[in-house]
Tab-separated table of C-alpha atoms and ligand atoms in Angstrom:
chain	number	residue	atom	x	y	z
A	11	MET	CA	9.564	3.264	16.218
A	12	SER	CA	13.273	3.830	16.508
A	13	ASN	CA	16.212	3.254	14.239
A	14	SER	CA	15.413	-0.386	13.895
A	15	THR	CA	12.782	0.371	11.260
A	16	THR	CA	15.320	1.945	8.947
A	17	LYS	CA	17.692	-1.027	8.919
A	18	PRO	CA	17.192	-4.147	6.868
A	19	PRO	CA	14.880	-6.263	9.056
A	20	SER	CA	17.341	-9.102	9.228
A	21	SER	CA	17.013	-10.722	12.597
A	22	PRO	CA	13.227	-11.192	13.041
A	23	ALA	CA	12.788	-12.053	9.363
A	24	LEU	CA	15.530	-14.652	9.544
A	25	ARG	CA	14.112	-16.150	12.705
A	26	VAL	CA	10.679	-16.431	11.139
A	27	LYS	CA	12.154	-18.049	8.046
A	28	ALA	CA	14.125	-20.483	10.226
A	29	LEU	CA	10.986	-21.375	12.174
A	30	GLU	CA	8.983	-21.861	9.013
A	31	THR	CA	11.683	-24.089	7.525
A	32	LEU	CA	11.809	-26.177	10.676
A	33	LEU	CA	8.034	-26.560	10.856
A	34	VAL	CA	7.879	-27.592	7.214
A	35	GLU	CA	10.778	-30.037	7.615
A	36	LYS	CA	9.131	-31.628	10.629
A	37	GLN	CA	5.963	-31.766	8.538
A	38	LEU	CA	4.097	-29.779	11.152
A	39	VAL	CA	2.830	-27.293	8.594
A	40	ASP	CA	2.128	-27.439	4.910
A	41	PRO	CA	4.146	-24.742	3.100
A	42	LYS	CA	1.069	-24.078	0.965
A	43	ALA	CA	-0.888	-23.239	4.107
A	44	VAL	CA	1.796	-20.731	5.098
A	45	ASP	CA	1.692	-19.135	1.645
A	46	GLU	CA	-2.073	-18.963	1.886
A	47	LEU	CA	-1.908	-17.181	5.243
A	48	VAL	CA	0.658	-14.718	3.964
A	49	ASP	CA	-1.546	-14.086	0.936
A	50	ILE	CA	-4.513	-13.370	3.175
A	51	VAL	CA	-2.636	-10.794	5.226
A	52	GLU	CA	-0.816	-9.313	2.218
A	53	ASN	CA	-3.656	-9.090	-0.249
A	54	ARG	CA	-6.999	-9.480	1.416
A	55	ILE	CA	-7.244	-8.364	5.056
A	56	GLY	CA	-4.497	-5.754	5.162
A	57	PRO	CA	-5.274	-3.566	2.145
A	58	ARG	CA	-8.992	-3.742	2.887
A	59	ASN	CA	-8.465	-1.241	5.720
A	60	GLY	CA	-6.771	1.223	3.409
A	61	ALA	CA	-9.508	0.664	0.827
A	62	ARG	CA	-12.125	1.721	3.380
A	63	VAL	CA	-10.152	4.890	4.107
A	64	VAL	CA	-9.997	5.722	0.396
A	65	ALA	CA	-13.692	4.978	-0.173
A	66	ARG	CA	-14.656	7.205	2.747
A	67	ALA	CA	-12.537	10.024	1.317
A	68	TRP	CA	-14.267	9.599	-2.055
A	69	VAL	CA	-17.750	9.986	-0.593
A	70	ASP	CA	-17.105	12.470	2.224
A	71	GLU	CA	-15.369	15.748	1.361
A	72	ASP	CA	-14.924	16.707	5.012
A	73	TYR	CA	-13.296	13.371	5.765
A	74	LYS	CA	-10.997	13.795	2.768
A	75	ARG	CA	-9.961	17.224	4.019
A	76	ARG	CA	-9.138	15.788	7.440
A	77	LEU	CA	-7.296	12.889	5.820
A	78	LEU	CA	-5.080	15.158	3.749
A	79	HIS	CA	-4.521	17.495	6.686
A	80	ASN	CA	-3.816	14.903	9.393
A	81	ALA	CA	-3.839	11.399	7.985
A	82	THR	CA	-2.910	9.622	11.210
A	83	SER	CA	-5.932	10.895	13.120
A	84	ALA	CA	-8.343	10.608	10.173
A	85	ILE	CA	-7.302	6.993	9.628
A	86	ALA	CA	-7.673	6.319	13.355
A	87	GLU	CA	-11.281	7.592	13.093
A	88	LEU	CA	-11.991	4.409	11.144
A	89	GLY	CA	-10.214	2.322	13.764
A	90	TYR	CA	-6.895	1.776	12.019
A	91	SER	CA	-3.800	2.669	13.999
A	92	GLY	CA	-0.756	1.144	15.598
A	93	GLY	CA	2.768	0.085	14.706
A	94	GLN	CA	4.027	1.380	11.361
A	95	GLY	CA	1.055	3.712	11.173
A	96	GLU	CA	1.937	6.309	13.800
A	97	HIS	CA	2.940	8.999	11.297
A	98	MET	CA	0.776	8.663	8.233
A	99	VAL	CA	0.783	10.991	5.245
A	100	VAL	CA	-1.831	10.629	2.513
A	101	LEU	CA	-0.908	11.698	-1.022
A	102	GLU	CA	-3.745	12.618	-3.335
A	103	ASN	CA	-3.552	11.613	-6.975
A	104	THR	CA	-5.010	14.058	-9.478
A	105	PRO	CA	-5.004	14.251	-13.279
A	106	SER	CA	-1.824	16.333	-13.022
A	107	VAL	CA	0.057	14.508	-10.218
A	108	HIS	CA	0.542	10.784	-9.656
A	109	ASN	CA	2.216	9.670	-6.417
A	110	VAL	CA	4.254	6.507	-5.894
A	111	THR	CA	5.655	5.265	-2.594
A	112	VAL	CA	8.774	3.313	-1.743
A	113	CYS	CA	11.213	2.690	1.062
A	114	THR	CA	14.634	2.924	-0.539
A	115	LEU	CA	16.419	1.820	2.637
A	116	CYS	CA	14.409	-1.277	3.485
A	117	SER	CA	10.719	-2.008	3.322
A	118	CYS	CA	8.855	0.462	5.550
A	119	TYR	CA	5.153	0.111	4.837
A	120	PRO	CA	1.911	1.263	6.513
A	121	TRP	CA	0.838	-1.959	8.219
A	122	PRO	CA	-2.450	-0.758	9.771
A	123	THR	CA	-3.814	0.312	6.377
A	124	LEU	CA	-2.096	-2.063	3.938
A	125	GLY	CA	-1.045	-5.140	5.910
A	126	LEU	CA	2.303	-6.672	4.995
A	127	PRO	CA	4.338	-5.445	2.029
A	128	PRO	CA	4.341	-7.555	-1.129
A	129	THR	CA	7.626	-9.235	-2.045
A	130	TRP	CA	8.359	-6.915	-4.960
A	131	TYR	CA	8.030	-3.866	-2.691
A	132	LYS	CA	10.946	-5.206	-0.640
A	133	SER	CA	13.088	-6.043	-3.669
A	134	ALA	CA	16.291	-4.109	-4.332
A	135	ALA	CA	15.157	-3.616	-7.917
A	136	TYR	CA	11.916	-1.819	-7.029
A	137	ARG	CA	13.539	0.227	-4.284
A	138	SER	CA	16.246	1.621	-6.519
A	139	ARG	CA	14.546	1.732	-9.912
A	140	VAL	CA	11.290	3.427	-8.920
A	141	VAL	CA	13.347	6.459	-7.881
A	142	LEU	CA	15.529	6.529	-10.989
A	143	GLU	CA	12.980	5.596	-13.655
A	144	PRO	CA	9.496	5.671	-12.145
A	145	ARG	CA	7.668	5.701	-15.478
A	146	GLU	CA	9.516	2.606	-16.638
A	147	VAL	CA	8.691	0.795	-13.408
A	148	LEU	CA	5.031	1.849	-13.616
A	149	LYS	CA	4.919	0.530	-17.184
A	150	GLU	CA	5.982	-2.862	-15.857
A	151	PHE	CA	2.922	-2.696	-13.594
A	152	GLU	CA	0.927	-1.947	-16.768
A	153	LEU	CA	0.386	1.616	-15.668
A	154	VAL	CA	1.067	4.116	-18.425
A	155	LEU	CA	0.398	7.713	-17.441
A	156	PRO	CA	-0.025	10.664	-19.778
A	157	SER	CA	3.217	12.600	-20.211
A	158	SER	CA	1.399	15.642	-18.837
A	159	THR	CA	1.036	13.863	-15.481
A	160	GLU	CA	3.874	14.564	-13.102
A	161	VAL	CA	5.103	11.454	-11.247
A	162	ARG	CA	6.219	12.064	-7.666
A	163	VAL	CA	8.098	9.368	-5.761
A	164	TRP	CA	7.908	9.443	-1.958
A	165	ASP	CA	10.553	7.678	0.094
A	166	SER	CA	9.490	6.497	3.549
A	167	ASN	CA	11.809	7.425	6.371
A	168	ALA	CA	12.216	6.236	9.941
A	169	GLU	CA	8.786	7.620	10.876
A	170	ILE	CA	6.595	8.594	7.946
A	171	ARG	CA	4.470	6.014	6.156
A	172	TYR	CA	2.636	7.038	2.996
A	173	LEU	CA	-0.725	6.026	1.604
A	174	VAL	CA	-1.763	7.064	-1.888
A	175	LEU	CA	-5.315	8.306	-2.372
A	176	PRO	CA	-6.085	7.134	-5.905
A	177	MET	CA	-8.538	8.983	-8.142
A	178	ARG	CA	-12.118	7.790	-7.980
A	179	PRO	CA	-12.891	5.921	-11.196
A	180	GLU	CA	-15.416	7.453	-13.573
A	181	GLY	CA	-18.861	5.916	-13.756
A	182	THR	CA	-19.045	5.107	-10.040
A	183	GLU	CA	-21.481	7.865	-9.050
A	184	GLY	CA	-24.141	5.439	-7.819
A	185	PHE	CA	-21.744	3.169	-5.901
A	186	SER	CA	-22.071	2.633	-2.168
A	187	GLU	CA	-19.037	3.201	0.030
A	188	GLU	CA	-18.594	-0.570	0.363
A	189	GLN	CA	-18.779	-1.051	-3.415
A	190	LEU	CA	-16.234	1.714	-3.852
A	191	ALA	CA	-13.880	0.014	-1.394
A	192	ASP	CA	-13.955	-3.054	-3.650
A	193	LEU	CA	-12.369	-0.947	-6.379
A	194	VAL	CA	-9.392	0.122	-4.287
A	195	SER	CA	-6.547	-2.276	-4.942
A	196	ARG	CA	-3.468	-2.533	-2.797
A	197	ASP	CA	-1.345	-1.431	-5.751
A	198	SER	CA	-3.428	1.708	-6.206
A	199	MET	CA	-2.604	2.720	-2.623
A	200	ILE	CA	1.126	2.129	-3.159
A	201	GLY	CA	0.877	4.104	-6.387
A	202	VAL	CA	1.839	1.415	-8.892
A	203	GLY	CA	-1.752	1.039	-10.057
A	204	LEU	CA	-5.048	2.852	-10.400
A	205	ALA	CA	-8.335	2.117	-8.705
A	206	LEU	CA	-10.257	-0.500	-10.668
A	207	SER	CA	-13.222	0.568	-12.735
A	208	SER	CA	-15.288	-2.478	-11.814
A	209	PRO	CA	-15.022	-4.921	-8.904
A	210	THR	CA	-14.817	-7.944	-11.229
A	211	GLN	CA	-11.624	-6.659	-12.797
A	212	SER	CA	-8.987	-8.505	-10.790
A	213	GLU	CA	-5.342	-7.605	-10.254
B	16	LIG	CO1	12.130	1.004	5.339
């Protein structure tokens, strides 16, 4: 991707919005149906890919090593690649370091692993505040970290897209890889949340 990814994505976004408005006005689509589709891509299909990457890393030490060494190729091993995922870097959370990702310039986001960015990720408030006061912002996501944990904020650039590898929750020793993937929320891979401790616990 070239420069275009570092500029506010005005033109295509505006055209899509204009099309959606027109379709709704002409009563060709139900705005609720559009919201539903966006929700599916944003919250269900998209982040599921990233969740599988994380779950694999939790159960397979060799895979995790490859993922931390060359994320783009390790993620492609599971079949996820393409636009906005050409230069992936995976950041491992540990008890001493918690990673958070942002694009301060616009809304760069790893599409092949996370789908489309949530609205708040694109907001000016998140983009500026998470850099200046990350702990405050994390608190608003109900994530309070011990003061001994260092918070590192990673700003996407024209090429690099980040994926956070959250810590595997305790008490999941007997879980299958698929069950583990159910614990990996989108927010935990952006860094504003932790992996869930049980699949019933919703976001
Ligand atoms: Co950006």
